Coordinates of C-alpha atoms and ligand atoms in Angstrom, one line a residue:
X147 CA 23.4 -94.0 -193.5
X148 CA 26.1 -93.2 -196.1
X149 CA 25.2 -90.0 -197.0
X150 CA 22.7 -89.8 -199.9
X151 CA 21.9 -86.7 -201.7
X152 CA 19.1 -85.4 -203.6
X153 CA 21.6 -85.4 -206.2
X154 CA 24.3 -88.8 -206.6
X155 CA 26.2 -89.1 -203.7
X156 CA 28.5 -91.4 -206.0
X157 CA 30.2 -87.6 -207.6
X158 CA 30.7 -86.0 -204.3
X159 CA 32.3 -89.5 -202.8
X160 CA 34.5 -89.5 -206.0
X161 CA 35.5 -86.2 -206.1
X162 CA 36.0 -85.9 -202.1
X163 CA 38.0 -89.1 -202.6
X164 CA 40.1 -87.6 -205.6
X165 CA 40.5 -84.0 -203.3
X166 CA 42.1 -86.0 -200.2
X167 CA 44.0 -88.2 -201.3
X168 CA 45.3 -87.2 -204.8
X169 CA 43.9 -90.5 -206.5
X170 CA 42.3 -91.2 -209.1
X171 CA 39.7 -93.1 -207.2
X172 CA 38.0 -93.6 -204.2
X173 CA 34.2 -93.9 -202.7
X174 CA 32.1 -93.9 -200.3
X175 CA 28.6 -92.1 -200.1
X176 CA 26.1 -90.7 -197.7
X177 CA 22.1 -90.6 -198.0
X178 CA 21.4 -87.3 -197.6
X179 CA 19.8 -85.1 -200.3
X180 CA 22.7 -83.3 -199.1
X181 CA 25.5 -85.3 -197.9
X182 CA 26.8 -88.6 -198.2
X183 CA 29.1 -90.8 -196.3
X184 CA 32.7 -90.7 -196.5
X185 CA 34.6 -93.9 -195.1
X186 CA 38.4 -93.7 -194.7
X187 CA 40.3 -96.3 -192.9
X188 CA 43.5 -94.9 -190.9
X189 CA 46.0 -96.9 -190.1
X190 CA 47.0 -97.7 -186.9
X191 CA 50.3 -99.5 -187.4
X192 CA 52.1 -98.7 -191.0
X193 CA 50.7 -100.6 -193.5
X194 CA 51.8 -102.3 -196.6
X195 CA 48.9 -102.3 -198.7
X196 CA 47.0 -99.7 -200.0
X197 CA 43.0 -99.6 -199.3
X198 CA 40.2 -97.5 -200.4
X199 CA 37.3 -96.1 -198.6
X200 CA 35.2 -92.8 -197.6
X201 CA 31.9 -91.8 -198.1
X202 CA 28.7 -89.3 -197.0
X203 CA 26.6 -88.1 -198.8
X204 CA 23.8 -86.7 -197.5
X205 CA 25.8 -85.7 -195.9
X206 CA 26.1 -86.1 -198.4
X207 CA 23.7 -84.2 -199.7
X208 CA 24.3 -80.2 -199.7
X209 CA 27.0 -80.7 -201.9
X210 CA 27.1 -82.7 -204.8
X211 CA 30.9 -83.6 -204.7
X212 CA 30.7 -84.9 -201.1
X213 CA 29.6 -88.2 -201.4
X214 CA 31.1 -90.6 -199.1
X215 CA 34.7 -90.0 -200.2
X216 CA 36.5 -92.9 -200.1
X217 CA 39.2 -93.4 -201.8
X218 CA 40.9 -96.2 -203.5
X219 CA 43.5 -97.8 -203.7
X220 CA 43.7 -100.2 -206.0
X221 CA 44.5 -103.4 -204.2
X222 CA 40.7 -103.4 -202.9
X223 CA 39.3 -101.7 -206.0
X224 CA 38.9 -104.8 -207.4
X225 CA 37.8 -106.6 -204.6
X226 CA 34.0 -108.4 -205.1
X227 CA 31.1 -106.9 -202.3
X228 CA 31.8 -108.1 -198.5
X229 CA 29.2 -110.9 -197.6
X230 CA 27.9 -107.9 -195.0
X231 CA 25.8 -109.3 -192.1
X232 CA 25.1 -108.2 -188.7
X233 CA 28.0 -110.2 -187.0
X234 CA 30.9 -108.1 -186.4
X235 CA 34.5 -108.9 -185.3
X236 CA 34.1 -107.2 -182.2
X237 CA 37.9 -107.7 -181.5
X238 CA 39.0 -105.5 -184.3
X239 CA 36.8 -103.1 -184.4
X240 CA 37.2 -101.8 -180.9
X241 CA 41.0 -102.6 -181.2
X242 CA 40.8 -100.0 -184.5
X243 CA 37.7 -97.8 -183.0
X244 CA 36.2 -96.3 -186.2
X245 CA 36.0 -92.2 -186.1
X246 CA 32.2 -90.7 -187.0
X247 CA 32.8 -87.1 -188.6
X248 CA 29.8 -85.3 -189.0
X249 CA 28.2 -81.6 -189.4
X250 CA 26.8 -79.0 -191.8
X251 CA 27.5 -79.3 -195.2
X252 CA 30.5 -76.6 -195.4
X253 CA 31.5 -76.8 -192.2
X254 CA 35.1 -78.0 -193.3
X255 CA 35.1 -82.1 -193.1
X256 CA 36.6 -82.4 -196.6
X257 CA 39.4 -79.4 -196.0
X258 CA 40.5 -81.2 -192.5
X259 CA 40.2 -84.9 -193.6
X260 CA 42.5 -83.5 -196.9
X261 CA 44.5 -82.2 -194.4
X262 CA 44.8 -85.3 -192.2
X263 CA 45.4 -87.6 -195.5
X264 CA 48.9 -85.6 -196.6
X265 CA 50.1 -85.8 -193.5
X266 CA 49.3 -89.3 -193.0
X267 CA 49.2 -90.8 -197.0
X268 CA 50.6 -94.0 -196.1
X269 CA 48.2 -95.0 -193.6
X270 CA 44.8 -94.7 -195.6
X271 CA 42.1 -96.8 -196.8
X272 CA 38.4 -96.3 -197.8
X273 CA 35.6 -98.8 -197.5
X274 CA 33.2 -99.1 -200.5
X275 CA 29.7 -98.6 -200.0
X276 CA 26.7 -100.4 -201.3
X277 CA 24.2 -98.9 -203.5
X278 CA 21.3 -100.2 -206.0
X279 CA 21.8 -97.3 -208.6
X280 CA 23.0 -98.8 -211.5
X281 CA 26.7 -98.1 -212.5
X282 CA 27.7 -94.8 -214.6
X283 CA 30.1 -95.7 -217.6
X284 CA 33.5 -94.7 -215.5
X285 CA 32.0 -96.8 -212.3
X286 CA 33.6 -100.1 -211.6
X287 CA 32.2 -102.9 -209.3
X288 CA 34.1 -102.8 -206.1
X289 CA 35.7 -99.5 -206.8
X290 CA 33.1 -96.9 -206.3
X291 CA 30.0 -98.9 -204.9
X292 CA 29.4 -102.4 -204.6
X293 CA 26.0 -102.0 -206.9
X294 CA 23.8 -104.6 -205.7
X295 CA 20.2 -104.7 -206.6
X296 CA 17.1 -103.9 -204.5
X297 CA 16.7 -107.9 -203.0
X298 CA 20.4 -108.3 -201.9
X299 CA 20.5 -104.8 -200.5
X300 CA 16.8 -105.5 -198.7
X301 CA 18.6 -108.5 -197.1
X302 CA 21.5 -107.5 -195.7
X303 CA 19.2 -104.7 -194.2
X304 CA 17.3 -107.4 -192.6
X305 CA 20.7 -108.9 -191.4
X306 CA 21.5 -105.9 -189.8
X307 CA 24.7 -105.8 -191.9
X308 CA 25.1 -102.0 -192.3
X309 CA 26.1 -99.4 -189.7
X310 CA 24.0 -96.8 -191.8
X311 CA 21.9 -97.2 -194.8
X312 CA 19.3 -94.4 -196.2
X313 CA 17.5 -94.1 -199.7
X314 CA 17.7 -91.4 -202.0
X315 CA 16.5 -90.5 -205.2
X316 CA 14.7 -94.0 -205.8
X317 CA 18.0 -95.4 -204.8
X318 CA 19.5 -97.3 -201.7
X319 CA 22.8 -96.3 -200.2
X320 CA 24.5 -98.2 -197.3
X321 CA 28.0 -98.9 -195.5
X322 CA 28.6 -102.3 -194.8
X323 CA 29.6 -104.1 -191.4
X324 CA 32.0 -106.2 -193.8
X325 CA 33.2 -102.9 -195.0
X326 CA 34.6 -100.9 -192.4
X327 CA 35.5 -104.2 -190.4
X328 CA 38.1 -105.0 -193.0
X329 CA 39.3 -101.8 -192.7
X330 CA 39.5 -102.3 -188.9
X331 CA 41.3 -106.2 -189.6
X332 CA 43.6 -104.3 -191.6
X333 CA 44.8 -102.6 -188.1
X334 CA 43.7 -99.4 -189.6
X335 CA 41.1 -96.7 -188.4
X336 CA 37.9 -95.8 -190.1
X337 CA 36.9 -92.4 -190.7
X338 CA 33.4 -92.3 -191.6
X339 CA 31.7 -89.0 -192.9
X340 CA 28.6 -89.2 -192.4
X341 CA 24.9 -87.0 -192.1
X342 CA 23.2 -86.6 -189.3
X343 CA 20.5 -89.6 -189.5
X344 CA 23.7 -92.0 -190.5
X345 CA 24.9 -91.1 -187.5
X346 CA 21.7 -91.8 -185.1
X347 CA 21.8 -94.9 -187.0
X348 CA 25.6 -95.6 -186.2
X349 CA 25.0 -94.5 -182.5
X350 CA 22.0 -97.0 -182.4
X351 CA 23.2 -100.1 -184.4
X352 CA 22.3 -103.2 -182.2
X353 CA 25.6 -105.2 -183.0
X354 CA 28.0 -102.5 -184.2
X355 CA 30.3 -101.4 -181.5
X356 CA 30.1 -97.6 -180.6
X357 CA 32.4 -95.9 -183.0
X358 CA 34.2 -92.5 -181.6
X359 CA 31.7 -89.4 -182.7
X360 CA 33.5 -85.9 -183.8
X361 CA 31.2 -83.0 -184.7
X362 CA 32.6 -80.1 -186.6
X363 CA 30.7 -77.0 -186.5
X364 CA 30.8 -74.1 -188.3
X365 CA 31.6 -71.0 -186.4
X366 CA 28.5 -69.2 -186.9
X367 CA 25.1 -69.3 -189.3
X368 CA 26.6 -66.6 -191.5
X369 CA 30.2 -68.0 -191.7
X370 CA 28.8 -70.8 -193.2
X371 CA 27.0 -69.3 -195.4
X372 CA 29.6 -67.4 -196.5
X373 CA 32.0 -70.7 -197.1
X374 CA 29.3 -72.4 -199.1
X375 CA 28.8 -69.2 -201.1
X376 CA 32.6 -69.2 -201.9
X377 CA 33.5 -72.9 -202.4
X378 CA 30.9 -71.8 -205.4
X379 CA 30.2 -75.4 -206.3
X380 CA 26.4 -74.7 -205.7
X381 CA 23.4 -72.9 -207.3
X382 CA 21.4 -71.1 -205.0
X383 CA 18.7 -73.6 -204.4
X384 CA 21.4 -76.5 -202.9
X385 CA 22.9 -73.1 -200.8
X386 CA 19.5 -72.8 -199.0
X387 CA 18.7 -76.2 -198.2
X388 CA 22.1 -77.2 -196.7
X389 CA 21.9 -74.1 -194.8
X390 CA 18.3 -75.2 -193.7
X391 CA 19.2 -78.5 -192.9
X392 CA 22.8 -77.0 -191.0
X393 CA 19.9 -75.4 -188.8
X394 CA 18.5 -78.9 -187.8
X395 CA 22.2 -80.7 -187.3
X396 CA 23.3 -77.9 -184.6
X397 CA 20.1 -78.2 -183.6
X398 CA 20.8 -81.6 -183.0
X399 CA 24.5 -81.5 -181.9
X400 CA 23.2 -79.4 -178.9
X401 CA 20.4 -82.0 -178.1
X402 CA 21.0 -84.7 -175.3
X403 CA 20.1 -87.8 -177.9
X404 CA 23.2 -86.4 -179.9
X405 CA 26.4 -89.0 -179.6
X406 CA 29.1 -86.9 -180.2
X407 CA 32.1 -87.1 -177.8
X408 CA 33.9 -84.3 -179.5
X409 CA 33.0 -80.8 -180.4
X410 CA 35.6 -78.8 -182.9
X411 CA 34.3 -75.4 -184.0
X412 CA 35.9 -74.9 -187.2
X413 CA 37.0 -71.2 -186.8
X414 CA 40.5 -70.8 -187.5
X415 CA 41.5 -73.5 -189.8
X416 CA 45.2 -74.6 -188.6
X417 CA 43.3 -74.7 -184.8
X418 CA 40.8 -76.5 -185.8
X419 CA 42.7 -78.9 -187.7
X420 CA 44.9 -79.4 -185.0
X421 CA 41.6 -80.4 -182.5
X422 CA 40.7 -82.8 -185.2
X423 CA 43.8 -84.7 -185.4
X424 CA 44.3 -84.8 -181.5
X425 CA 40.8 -86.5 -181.4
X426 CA 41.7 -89.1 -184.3
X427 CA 45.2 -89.8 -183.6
X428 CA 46.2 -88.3 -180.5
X429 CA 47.7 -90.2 -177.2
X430 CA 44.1 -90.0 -176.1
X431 CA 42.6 -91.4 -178.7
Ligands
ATP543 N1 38.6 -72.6 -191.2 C1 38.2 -72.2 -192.4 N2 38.3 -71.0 -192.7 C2 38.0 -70.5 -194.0 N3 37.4 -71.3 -194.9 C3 37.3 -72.6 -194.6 C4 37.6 -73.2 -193.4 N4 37.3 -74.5 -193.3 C5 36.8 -74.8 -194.6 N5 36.8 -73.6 -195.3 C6 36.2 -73.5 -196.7 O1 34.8 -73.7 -196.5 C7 34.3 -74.4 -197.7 C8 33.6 -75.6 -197.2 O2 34.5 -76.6 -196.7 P1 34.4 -78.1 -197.0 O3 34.0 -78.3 -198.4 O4 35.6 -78.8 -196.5 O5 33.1 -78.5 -196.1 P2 32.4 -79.9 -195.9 O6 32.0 -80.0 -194.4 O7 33.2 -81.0 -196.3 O8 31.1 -79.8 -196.8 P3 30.2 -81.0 -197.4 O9 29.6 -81.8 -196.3 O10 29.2 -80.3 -198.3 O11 31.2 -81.8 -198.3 C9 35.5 -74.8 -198.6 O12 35.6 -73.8 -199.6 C10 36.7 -74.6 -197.6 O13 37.9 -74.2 -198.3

């Protein structure tokens, strides 16, 4: 599911949005008390319209800025909530294989993705994610969340229209078929950050074609906690539940039901970022 955190994944989608790509907009979210889901569209030809997208929060969920960054750009701000259902556009979407970028809050998927959108800020885009909470005075329809109420999210949930979709706080998060396959008609790659149960989800989805999975691992239990201690955008509390819940996704990265196809351990930041780009973009991507 998007990434949905105990606190708003809409803040951490925003602000993740606003860090990568210099905007002034952007979404995305995840359903994760922790994380959210961050959905950005690359490119794979140049483009010559600007898009929006990114979101995970629950992955959204250790950090309060991490929601699903996406990131807007204005052409599809404005654009009204995709009629999502299960039926994809197979064609595109394995012709423009969305990317799956996961792990531990603070294992570095907002530093690299930053990284990847400067070198690459013409090619792009964010889808918007759905979500029932009601809209916060700056929020526009479209822009940050499609904000749907409880029925029409419920039914494209029974339509099998999201890849991912979790509930958090009282509130429903979820990214769209429609949204990342636009992305994917656009000729343009999706990046979607999302938490660990998004990603069974993703892996599982009965009409959604397997996306590419990247995990990015922290180096060791007490570099991350160092990281999260000195990106000092926590109180103690959110430190030790994202570095609970890091426990159970390397837990899970090293079980056999995991779907990753790519293991980066974030150690040395330029190496690292190098991995990641090679996976996304590379000649054997
Ligand atoms: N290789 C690295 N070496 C040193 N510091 C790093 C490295 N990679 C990331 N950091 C720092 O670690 C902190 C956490 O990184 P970042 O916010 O990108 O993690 P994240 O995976 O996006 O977390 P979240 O899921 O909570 O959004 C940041 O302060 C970042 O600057």
């Amino acid at each position: 599911m998007p990434l949905t955190l105990p606190q708003s994944s809409a803040p951490l989608q925003q602000s993740l949005s606003r860090q990568l790509l210099g905007l002034g907009a952007c979404r995305a979210h995840s359903h994760s008390p922790t994380t959210h889901t961050r959905t950005l569209a690359l490119p794979s030809a140049p483009l010559g319209q600007t898009h929006k997208g990114a979101s995970s929060t629950l992955l959204r969920s250790l950090r309060l800025s991490s929601t699903a960054r996406c990131f807007a750009l204005s052409a599809l701000t404005m654009a009204p909530p995709p009629p999502a259902t299960g039926t994809v556009d197979t064609h595109a979407i394995e012709t423009n294989r969305p990317i799956v970028i996961s792990g531990p809050s603070g294992a570095g998927k907002s530093t690299i993705l930053k990284r990847l959108f400067e070198e690459f800020p013409d090619k792009f885009g964010f889808s918007i994610s759905h979500t029932t909470r009601s809209p916060r005075a700056s929020e526009k329809h479209g822009r940050e969340y499609h904000f749907v109420t409880k029925e029409e999210f419920l039914d494209l949930v029974d339509q099998n229209g999201f890849i991912e979709h979790a509930q958090f706080g009282g509130n429903h998060y979820g990214t769209s078929i429609k949204a990342v396959e636009d992305i994917a008609e656009q000729g343009r790659i999706c990046i979607l950050d999302i938490e660990m149960e998004g990603v069974k989800q993703v892996a599982m989805h009965p009409t959604f074609p397997r996306p590419r999975f990247l995990f990015l691992s922290p180096p060791s239990e007490e570099v991350l906690e160092q990281r999260l201690r000195g990106r000092a955008s926590d109180k103690e509390e959110a430190i030790q539940k994202r570095l609970k819940q890091s426990k159970v996704e390397m837990e899970f990265a090293k079980s056999p039901e995991a779907p990753h196809d790519k293991i980066v351990v974030n150690d040395d930041l330029d190496k690292a970022y190098q991995e990641v780009r090679e996976f996304i973009i590379g000649k054997n991507a």
